[in-house]
Protein backbone atom coordinates (compact mmCIF):
# COMPACT_ATOMS: atom_id res chain seq x y z
CA UNK A 1 0.00 0.00 0.00
CA UNK A 2 1.36 3.42 -0.94
CA UNK A 3 2.54 5.44 2.08
CA UNK A 4 0.21 8.45 2.21
CA UNK A 5 0.63 9.22 5.92
CA UNK A 6 -1.38 10.58 7.50
CA UNK A 7 -4.04 8.39 5.92
CA UNK A 8 -7.58 9.46 5.20
CA UNK A 9 -9.79 7.46 7.58
CA UNK A 10 -13.59 7.59 7.36
CA UNK A 11 -15.73 6.31 10.22
CA UNK A 12 -19.49 5.92 9.85
CA UNK A 13 -21.72 6.33 12.88
CA UNK A 14 -18.97 8.39 14.48
CA UNK A 15 -21.13 10.74 16.53
CA UNK A 16 -21.45 8.47 19.57
CA UNK A 17 -20.58 5.20 21.22
CA UNK A 18 -18.15 2.81 19.57
CA UNK A 19 -17.85 4.93 16.42
CA UNK A 20 -16.89 7.99 18.42
CA UNK A 21 -14.22 6.00 20.28
CA UNK A 22 -12.85 4.66 16.98
CA UNK A 23 -12.69 8.13 15.44
CA UNK A 24 -11.00 9.48 18.56
CA UNK A 25 -8.41 6.71 18.38
CA UNK A 26 -7.51 7.51 14.78
CA UNK A 27 -7.32 11.24 15.56
CA UNK A 28 -4.95 10.48 18.46
CA UNK A 29 -2.85 8.36 16.08
CA UNK A 30 -2.41 11.38 13.81
CA UNK A 31 -4.59 10.19 10.94
CA UNK A 32 -6.72 12.51 8.78
CA UNK A 33 -10.20 11.57 9.98
CA UNK A 34 -13.59 12.21 8.40
CA UNK A 35 -16.54 11.52 10.68
CA UNK A 36 -19.83 10.52 9.09
CA UNK A 37 -22.95 11.21 11.10
CA UNK A 38 -26.62 10.79 10.40
CA UNK A 39 -27.27 14.55 10.38
CA UNK A 40 -25.06 17.54 9.51
CA UNK A 41 -25.43 18.76 13.10
CA UNK A 42 -24.30 15.52 14.73
CA UNK A 43 -21.41 15.13 12.29
CA UNK A 44 -20.22 18.72 12.78
CA UNK A 45 -20.45 18.38 16.55
CA UNK A 46 -18.40 15.17 16.51
CA UNK A 47 -15.79 16.73 14.23
CA UNK A 48 -15.42 19.71 16.55
CA UNK A 49 -15.33 17.72 19.78
CA UNK A 50 -12.92 15.08 18.47
CA UNK A 51 -10.67 17.40 16.48
CA UNK A 52 -11.33 15.44 13.30
CA UNK A 53 -10.37 16.94 9.95
CA UNK A 54 -13.73 16.74 8.18
CA UNK A 55 -17.38 15.83 8.64
CA UNK A 56 -20.01 14.54 6.23
CA UNK A 57 -23.59 13.46 6.82
CA UNK A 58 -25.84 10.73 5.45
CA UNK A 59 -28.54 8.33 6.48
CA UNK A 60 -26.66 5.11 5.75
CA UNK A 61 -29.90 3.34 4.82
CA UNK A 62 -30.13 5.69 1.82
CA UNK A 63 -27.59 4.22 -0.62
CA UNK A 64 -27.48 7.29 -2.87
CA UNK A 65 -26.97 9.63 0.09
CA UNK A 66 -24.19 7.43 1.47
CA UNK A 67 -22.44 7.33 -1.89
CA UNK A 68 -22.66 11.14 -2.15
CA UNK A 69 -21.20 11.55 1.33
CA UNK A 70 -18.28 9.25 0.53
CA UNK A 71 -17.63 11.13 -2.71
CA UNK A 72 -17.73 14.42 -0.80
CA UNK A 73 -15.28 13.08 1.78
CA UNK A 74 -12.83 11.98 -0.91
CA UNK A 75 -13.09 15.39 -2.59
CA UNK A 76 -12.32 17.12 0.71
CA UNK A 77 -9.53 14.94 2.02
CA UNK A 78 -8.37 12.65 -0.76
CA UNK A 79 -9.04 8.96 -1.42
CA UNK A 80 -10.22 7.01 1.60
CA UNK A 81 -7.46 4.67 2.78
CA UNK A 82 -9.30 3.24 5.78
CA UNK A 83 -13.06 2.68 5.88
CA UNK A 84 -14.70 1.81 9.18
CA UNK A 85 -18.30 0.67 8.81
CA UNK A 86 -19.64 1.30 12.29
CA UNK A 87 -23.16 2.68 11.81
CA UNK A 88 -25.85 0.22 12.79
CA UNK A 89 -28.53 -0.57 15.30
CA UNK A 90 -30.76 -3.23 16.80
CA UNK A 91 -34.44 -3.84 17.36
CA UNK A 92 -35.66 -6.14 20.10
CA UNK A 93 -38.79 -8.23 19.70
CA UNK A 94 -39.94 -11.80 20.32
CA UNK A 95 -40.54 -13.95 17.27
CA UNK A 96 -44.30 -13.36 17.38
CA UNK A 97 -43.69 -9.64 16.87
CA UNK A 98 -40.87 -9.98 14.32
CA UNK A 99 -41.90 -9.85 10.69
CA UNK A 100 -40.26 -9.53 7.32
CA UNK A 101 -40.33 -5.75 7.73
CA UNK A 102 -38.20 -6.10 10.87
CA UNK A 103 -35.67 -8.17 8.98
CA UNK A 104 -35.58 -5.71 6.10
CA UNK A 105 -34.97 -2.78 8.46
CA UNK A 106 -32.10 -4.60 10.15
CA UNK A 107 -30.53 -5.53 6.82
CA UNK A 108 -30.95 -1.97 5.51
CA UNK A 109 -29.26 -0.51 8.58
CA UNK A 110 -26.55 -3.06 9.35
CA UNK A 111 -25.68 -4.91 6.13
CA UNK A 112 -26.47 -2.88 3.03
CA UNK A 113 -24.31 0.15 3.98
CA UNK A 114 -21.27 -2.13 4.27
CA UNK A 115 -21.68 -3.23 0.65
CA UNK A 116 -22.51 0.27 -0.62
CA UNK A 117 -19.51 1.83 1.12
CA UNK A 118 -17.11 -0.89 0.00
CA UNK A 119 -18.14 -0.45 -3.62
CA UNK A 120 -17.58 3.30 -3.28
CA UNK A 121 -14.10 3.20 -1.72
CA UNK A 122 -12.45 0.16 -3.29
CA UNK A 123 -11.55 1.84 -6.62
CA UNK A 124 -9.65 4.57 -4.77
CA UNK A 125 -7.95 2.03 -2.52
CA UNK A 126 -6.84 0.01 -5.54
CA UNK A 127 -5.39 3.17 -7.09
CA UNK A 128 -3.39 3.74 -3.87
CA UNK A 129 -2.11 0.17 -3.89
CA UNK A 130 -4.20 -1.01 -0.96
CA UNK A 131 -6.39 -0.06 1.95
CA UNK A 132 -8.27 -1.26 4.99
CA UNK A 133 -11.98 -2.00 5.43
CA UNK A 134 -13.10 -2.80 8.96
CA UNK A 135 -16.75 -3.37 9.84
CA UNK A 136 -18.13 -3.32 13.36
CA UNK A 137 -20.29 -6.43 13.52
CA UNK A 138 -21.13 -8.02 16.88
CA UNK A 139 -20.94 -11.27 18.76
CA UNK A 140 -24.50 -11.46 17.38
CA UNK A 141 -22.74 -12.11 14.07
CA UNK A 142 -21.11 -15.21 15.55
CA UNK A 143 -23.85 -16.65 17.78
CA UNK A 144 -27.53 -16.21 18.51
CA UNK A 145 -29.34 -14.17 21.14
CA UNK A 146 -32.99 -14.35 22.08
CA UNK A 147 -35.35 -11.52 21.06
CA UNK A 148 -33.00 -10.04 18.42
CA UNK A 149 -33.33 -12.61 15.64
CA UNK A 150 -33.38 -10.08 12.77
CA UNK A 151 -30.37 -8.24 14.19
CA UNK A 152 -28.47 -11.53 14.56
CA UNK A 153 -29.27 -12.41 10.95
CA UNK A 154 -28.00 -9.04 9.73
CA UNK A 155 -24.77 -9.21 11.72
CA UNK A 156 -24.11 -12.79 10.57
CA UNK A 157 -24.52 -11.44 7.04
CA UNK A 158 -21.94 -8.71 7.74
CA UNK A 159 -19.44 -11.37 8.78
CA UNK A 160 -20.21 -13.42 5.67
CA UNK A 161 -19.82 -10.41 3.41
CA UNK A 162 -16.53 -9.55 5.11
CA UNK A 163 -15.13 -13.01 4.45
CA UNK A 164 -16.25 -13.01 0.82
CA UNK A 165 -14.87 -9.54 0.05
CA UNK A 166 -11.57 -10.43 1.73
CA UNK A 167 -11.10 -13.29 -0.73
CA UNK A 168 -12.16 -11.20 -3.71
CA UNK A 169 -9.72 -8.42 -2.81
CA UNK A 170 -6.89 -10.56 -1.42
CA UNK A 171 -4.42 -9.72 -4.20
CA UNK A 172 -5.11 -5.98 -4.23
CA UNK A 173 -3.47 -4.93 -0.97
CA UNK A 174 -6.90 -4.28 0.56
CA UNK A 175 -7.74 -6.18 3.73
CA UNK A 176 -11.32 -6.68 4.88
CA UNK A 177 -12.07 -7.60 8.48
CA UNK A 178 -14.76 -7.30 11.13
CA UNK A 179 -14.66 -6.75 14.85
CA UNK A 180 -17.37 -8.42 16.91
CA UNK A 181 -17.90 -6.64 20.21
CA UNK A 182 -19.79 -8.28 23.02
CA UNK A 183 -22.22 -6.21 25.04
CA UNK A 184 -20.57 -2.79 25.17
CA UNK A 185 -21.16 0.14 27.49
CA UNK A 186 -23.02 2.34 24.99
CA UNK A 187 -26.44 3.87 24.61
CA UNK A 188 -27.27 1.11 22.10
CA UNK A 189 -27.05 -1.50 24.84
CA UNK A 190 -28.99 0.79 27.17
CA UNK A 191 -31.73 1.15 24.57
CA UNK A 192 -31.78 -2.61 24.01
CA UNK A 193 -32.26 -3.21 27.72
CA UNK A 194 -35.03 -0.61 27.85
CA UNK A 195 -36.70 -2.24 24.85
CA UNK A 196 -36.55 -5.68 26.40
CA UNK A 197 -37.96 -4.30 29.64
CA UNK A 198 -40.89 -2.74 27.79
CA UNK A 199 -41.59 -5.75 25.59
CA UNK A 200 -41.06 -8.57 28.07
CA UNK A 201 -41.90 -6.94 31.41
CA UNK A 202 -38.62 -8.08 32.93
CA UNK A 203 -36.76 -5.97 35.49
CA UNK A 204 -34.12 -3.65 34.00
CA UNK A 205 -31.46 -4.39 36.62
CA UNK A 206 -31.96 -8.12 36.14
CA UNK A 207 -31.51 -7.70 32.39
CA UNK A 208 -28.30 -5.70 32.87
CA UNK A 209 -26.97 -8.45 35.11
CA UNK A 210 -27.86 -10.99 32.44
CA UNK A 211 -26.00 -8.96 29.80
CA UNK A 212 -22.81 -8.88 31.88
CA UNK A 213 -23.14 -12.61 32.62
CA UNK A 214 -22.52 -13.29 28.92
CA UNK A 215 -18.99 -11.96 29.42
CA UNK A 216 -16.70 -14.36 31.33
CA UNK A 217 -14.98 -11.25 32.71
CA UNK A 218 -18.30 -10.24 34.24
CA UNK A 219 -18.50 -6.76 32.75
CA UNK A 220 -19.48 -4.73 29.71
CA UNK A 221 -16.84 -4.06 27.05
CA UNK A 222 -15.55 -0.49 26.87
CA UNK A 223 -15.86 1.32 23.51
CA UNK A 224 -12.14 2.11 23.63
CA UNK A 225 -11.34 -1.60 23.72
CA UNK A 226 -13.21 -2.08 20.46
CA UNK A 227 -11.42 0.94 19.00
CA UNK A 228 -8.04 -0.56 19.87
CA UNK A 229 -8.88 -3.69 17.86
CA UNK A 230 -10.01 -1.60 14.88
CA UNK A 231 -6.84 0.48 14.94
CA UNK A 232 -4.72 -2.67 15.00
CA UNK A 233 -6.56 -4.18 12.03
CA UNK A 234 -6.08 -0.89 10.16
CA UNK A 235 -2.36 -0.82 10.85
CA UNK A 236 0.60 -2.01 8.80
CA UNK A 237 1.26 -4.79 11.33
CA UNK A 238 -2.03 -6.46 10.31
CA UNK A 239 -1.24 -6.55 6.61
CA UNK A 240 -1.60 -10.35 6.44
CA UNK A 241 -4.84 -10.40 8.45
CA UNK A 242 -7.93 -10.48 6.26
CA UNK A 243 -11.32 -12.17 6.26
CA UNK A 244 -11.35 -12.35 10.05
CA UNK A 245 -14.13 -11.69 12.55
CA UNK A 246 -12.31 -10.68 15.72
CA UNK A 247 -14.35 -11.03 18.91
CA UNK A 248 -13.80 -8.30 21.49
CA UNK A 249 -15.94 -9.89 24.13
CA UNK A 250 -13.98 -10.86 27.22
CA UNK A 251 -13.91 -14.53 26.24
CA UNK A 252 -17.58 -14.86 25.25
CA UNK A 253 -18.53 -17.35 22.48
Coordinates of C-alpha atoms in Angstrom, one line a residue:
X1 CA 0.0 0.0 0.0
X2 CA 1.4 3.4 -0.9
X3 CA 2.5 5.4 2.1
X4 CA 0.2 8.4 2.2
X5 CA 0.6 9.2 5.9
X6 CA -1.4 10.6 7.5
X7 CA -4.0 8.4 5.9
X8 CA -7.6 9.5 5.2
X9 CA -9.8 7.5 7.6
X10 CA -13.6 7.6 7.4
X11 CA -15.7 6.3 10.2
X12 CA -19.5 5.9 9.9
X13 CA -21.7 6.3 12.9
X14 CA -19.0 8.4 14.5
X15 CA -21.1 10.7 16.5
X16 CA -21.5 8.5 19.6
X17 CA -20.6 5.2 21.2
X18 CA -18.1 2.8 19.6
X19 CA -17.9 4.9 16.4
X20 CA -16.9 8.0 18.4
X21 CA -14.2 6.0 20.3
X22 CA -12.8 4.7 17.0
X23 CA -12.7 8.1 15.4
X24 CA -11.0 9.5 18.6
X25 CA -8.4 6.7 18.4
X26 CA -7.5 7.5 14.8
X27 CA -7.3 11.2 15.6
X28 CA -5.0 10.5 18.5
X29 CA -2.9 8.4 16.1
X30 CA -2.4 11.4 13.8
X31 CA -4.6 10.2 10.9
X32 CA -6.7 12.5 8.8
X33 CA -10.2 11.6 10.0
X34 CA -13.6 12.2 8.4
X35 CA -16.5 11.5 10.7
X36 CA -19.8 10.5 9.1
X37 CA -22.9 11.2 11.1
X38 CA -26.6 10.8 10.4
X39 CA -27.3 14.6 10.4
X40 CA -25.1 17.5 9.5
X41 CA -25.4 18.8 13.1
X42 CA -24.3 15.5 14.7
X43 CA -21.4 15.1 12.3
X44 CA -20.2 18.7 12.8
X45 CA -20.4 18.4 16.6
X46 CA -18.4 15.2 16.5
X47 CA -15.8 16.7 14.2
X48 CA -15.4 19.7 16.6
X49 CA -15.3 17.7 19.8
X50 CA -12.9 15.1 18.5
X51 CA -10.7 17.4 16.5
X52 CA -11.3 15.4 13.3
X53 CA -10.4 16.9 9.9
X54 CA -13.7 16.7 8.2
X55 CA -17.4 15.8 8.6
X56 CA -20.0 14.5 6.2
X57 CA -23.6 13.5 6.8
X58 CA -25.8 10.7 5.4
X59 CA -28.5 8.3 6.5
X60 CA -26.7 5.1 5.7
X61 CA -29.9 3.3 4.8
X62 CA -30.1 5.7 1.8
X63 CA -27.6 4.2 -0.6
X64 CA -27.5 7.3 -2.9
X65 CA -27.0 9.6 0.1
X66 CA -24.2 7.4 1.5
X67 CA -22.4 7.3 -1.9
X68 CA -22.7 11.1 -2.2
X69 CA -21.2 11.6 1.3
X70 CA -18.3 9.3 0.5
X71 CA -17.6 11.1 -2.7
X72 CA -17.7 14.4 -0.8
X73 CA -15.3 13.1 1.8
X74 CA -12.8 12.0 -0.9
X75 CA -13.1 15.4 -2.6
X76 CA -12.3 17.1 0.7
X77 CA -9.5 14.9 2.0
X78 CA -8.4 12.7 -0.8
X79 CA -9.0 9.0 -1.4
X80 CA -10.2 7.0 1.6
X81 CA -7.5 4.7 2.8
X82 CA -9.3 3.2 5.8
X83 CA -13.1 2.7 5.9
X84 CA -14.7 1.8 9.2
X85 CA -18.3 0.7 8.8
X86 CA -19.6 1.3 12.3
X87 CA -23.2 2.7 11.8
X88 CA -25.9 0.2 12.8
X89 CA -28.5 -0.6 15.3
X90 CA -30.8 -3.2 16.8
X91 CA -34.4 -3.8 17.4
X92 CA -35.7 -6.1 20.1
X93 CA -38.8 -8.2 19.7
X94 CA -39.9 -11.8 20.3
X95 CA -40.5 -14.0 17.3
X96 CA -44.3 -13.4 17.4
X97 CA -43.7 -9.6 16.9
X98 CA -40.9 -10.0 14.3
X99 CA -41.9 -9.9 10.7
X100 CA -40.3 -9.5 7.3
X101 CA -40.3 -5.7 7.7
X102 CA -38.2 -6.1 10.9
X103 CA -35.7 -8.2 9.0
X104 CA -35.6 -5.7 6.1
X105 CA -35.0 -2.8 8.5
X106 CA -32.1 -4.6 10.2
X107 CA -30.5 -5.5 6.8
X108 CA -30.9 -2.0 5.5
X109 CA -29.3 -0.5 8.6
X110 CA -26.5 -3.1 9.3
X111 CA -25.7 -4.9 6.1
X112 CA -26.5 -2.9 3.0
X113 CA -24.3 0.2 4.0
X114 CA -21.3 -2.1 4.3
X115 CA -21.7 -3.2 0.6
X116 CA -22.5 0.3 -0.6
X117 CA -19.5 1.8 1.1
X118 CA -17.1 -0.9 0.0
X119 CA -18.1 -0.4 -3.6
X120 CA -17.6 3.3 -3.3
X121 CA -14.1 3.2 -1.7
X122 CA -12.5 0.2 -3.3
X123 CA -11.5 1.8 -6.6
X124 CA -9.7 4.6 -4.8
X125 CA -8.0 2.0 -2.5
X126 CA -6.8 0.0 -5.5
X127 CA -5.4 3.2 -7.1
X128 CA -3.4 3.7 -3.9
X129 CA -2.1 0.2 -3.9
X130 CA -4.2 -1.0 -1.0
X131 CA -6.4 -0.1 1.9
X132 CA -8.3 -1.3 5.0
X133 CA -12.0 -2.0 5.4
X134 CA -13.1 -2.8 9.0
X135 CA -16.7 -3.4 9.8
X136 CA -18.1 -3.3 13.4
X137 CA -20.3 -6.4 13.5
X138 CA -21.1 -8.0 16.9
X139 CA -20.9 -11.3 18.8
X140 CA -24.5 -11.5 17.4
X141 CA -22.7 -12.1 14.1
X142 CA -21.1 -15.2 15.5
X143 CA -23.8 -16.7 17.8
X144 CA -27.5 -16.2 18.5
X145 CA -29.3 -14.2 21.1
X146 CA -33.0 -14.3 22.1
X147 CA -35.3 -11.5 21.1
X148 CA -33.0 -10.0 18.4
X149 CA -33.3 -12.6 15.6
X150 CA -33.4 -10.1 12.8
X151 CA -30.4 -8.2 14.2
X152 CA -28.5 -11.5 14.6
X153 CA -29.3 -12.4 11.0
X154 CA -28.0 -9.0 9.7
X155 CA -24.8 -9.2 11.7
X156 CA -24.1 -12.8 10.6
X157 CA -24.5 -11.4 7.0
X158 CA -21.9 -8.7 7.7
X159 CA -19.4 -11.4 8.8
X160 CA -20.2 -13.4 5.7
X161 CA -19.8 -10.4 3.4
X162 CA -16.5 -9.6 5.1
X163 CA -15.1 -13.0 4.4
X164 CA -16.3 -13.0 0.8
X165 CA -14.9 -9.5 0.1
X166 CA -11.6 -10.4 1.7
X167 CA -11.1 -13.3 -0.7
X168 CA -12.2 -11.2 -3.7
X169 CA -9.7 -8.4 -2.8
X170 CA -6.9 -10.6 -1.4
X171 CA -4.4 -9.7 -4.2
X172 CA -5.1 -6.0 -4.2
X173 CA -3.5 -4.9 -1.0
X174 CA -6.9 -4.3 0.6
X175 CA -7.7 -6.2 3.7
X176 CA -11.3 -6.7 4.9
X177 CA -12.1 -7.6 8.5
X178 CA -14.8 -7.3 11.1
X179 CA -14.7 -6.8 14.8
X180 CA -17.4 -8.4 16.9
X181 CA -17.9 -6.6 20.2
X182 CA -19.8 -8.3 23.0
X183 CA -22.2 -6.2 25.0
X184 CA -20.6 -2.8 25.2
X185 CA -21.2 0.1 27.5
X186 CA -23.0 2.3 25.0
X187 CA -26.4 3.9 24.6
X188 CA -27.3 1.1 22.1
X189 CA -27.1 -1.5 24.8
X190 CA -29.0 0.8 27.2
X191 CA -31.7 1.1 24.6
X192 CA -31.8 -2.6 24.0
X193 CA -32.3 -3.2 27.7
X194 CA -35.0 -0.6 27.8
X195 CA -36.7 -2.2 24.8
X196 CA -36.6 -5.7 26.4
X197 CA -38.0 -4.3 29.6
X198 CA -40.9 -2.7 27.8
X199 CA -41.6 -5.7 25.6
X200 CA -41.1 -8.6 28.1
X201 CA -41.9 -6.9 31.4
X202 CA -38.6 -8.1 32.9
X203 CA -36.8 -6.0 35.5
X204 CA -34.1 -3.6 34.0
X205 CA -31.5 -4.4 36.6
X206 CA -32.0 -8.1 36.1
X207 CA -31.5 -7.7 32.4
X208 CA -28.3 -5.7 32.9
X209 CA -27.0 -8.5 35.1
X210 CA -27.9 -11.0 32.4
X211 CA -26.0 -9.0 29.8
X212 CA -22.8 -8.9 31.9
X213 CA -23.1 -12.6 32.6
X214 CA -22.5 -13.3 28.9
X215 CA -19.0 -12.0 29.4
X216 CA -16.7 -14.4 31.3
X217 CA -15.0 -11.2 32.7
X218 CA -18.3 -10.2 34.2
X219 CA -18.5 -6.8 32.8
X220 CA -19.5 -4.7 29.7
X221 CA -16.8 -4.1 27.1
X222 CA -15.5 -0.5 26.9
X223 CA -15.9 1.3 23.5
X224 CA -12.1 2.1 23.6
X225 CA -11.3 -1.6 23.7
X226 CA -13.2 -2.1 20.5
X227 CA -11.4 0.9 19.0
X228 CA -8.0 -0.6 19.9
X229 CA -8.9 -3.7 17.9
X230 CA -10.0 -1.6 14.9
X231 CA -6.8 0.5 14.9
X232 CA -4.7 -2.7 15.0
X233 CA -6.6 -4.2 12.0
X234 CA -6.1 -0.9 10.2
X235 CA -2.4 -0.8 10.8
X236 CA 0.6 -2.0 8.8
X237 CA 1.3 -4.8 11.3
X238 CA -2.0 -6.5 10.3
X239 CA -1.2 -6.6 6.6
X240 CA -1.6 -10.3 6.4
X241 CA -4.8 -10.4 8.5
X242 CA -7.9 -10.5 6.3
X243 CA -11.3 -12.2 6.3
X244 CA -11.4 -12.3 10.0
X245 CA -14.1 -11.7 12.6
X246 CA -12.3 -10.7 15.7
X247 CA -14.3 -11.0 18.9
X248 CA -13.8 -8.3 21.5
X249 CA -15.9 -9.9 24.1
X250 CA -14.0 -10.9 27.2
X251 CA -13.9 -14.5 26.2
X252 CA -17.6 -14.9 25.3
X253 CA -18.5 -17.3 22.5

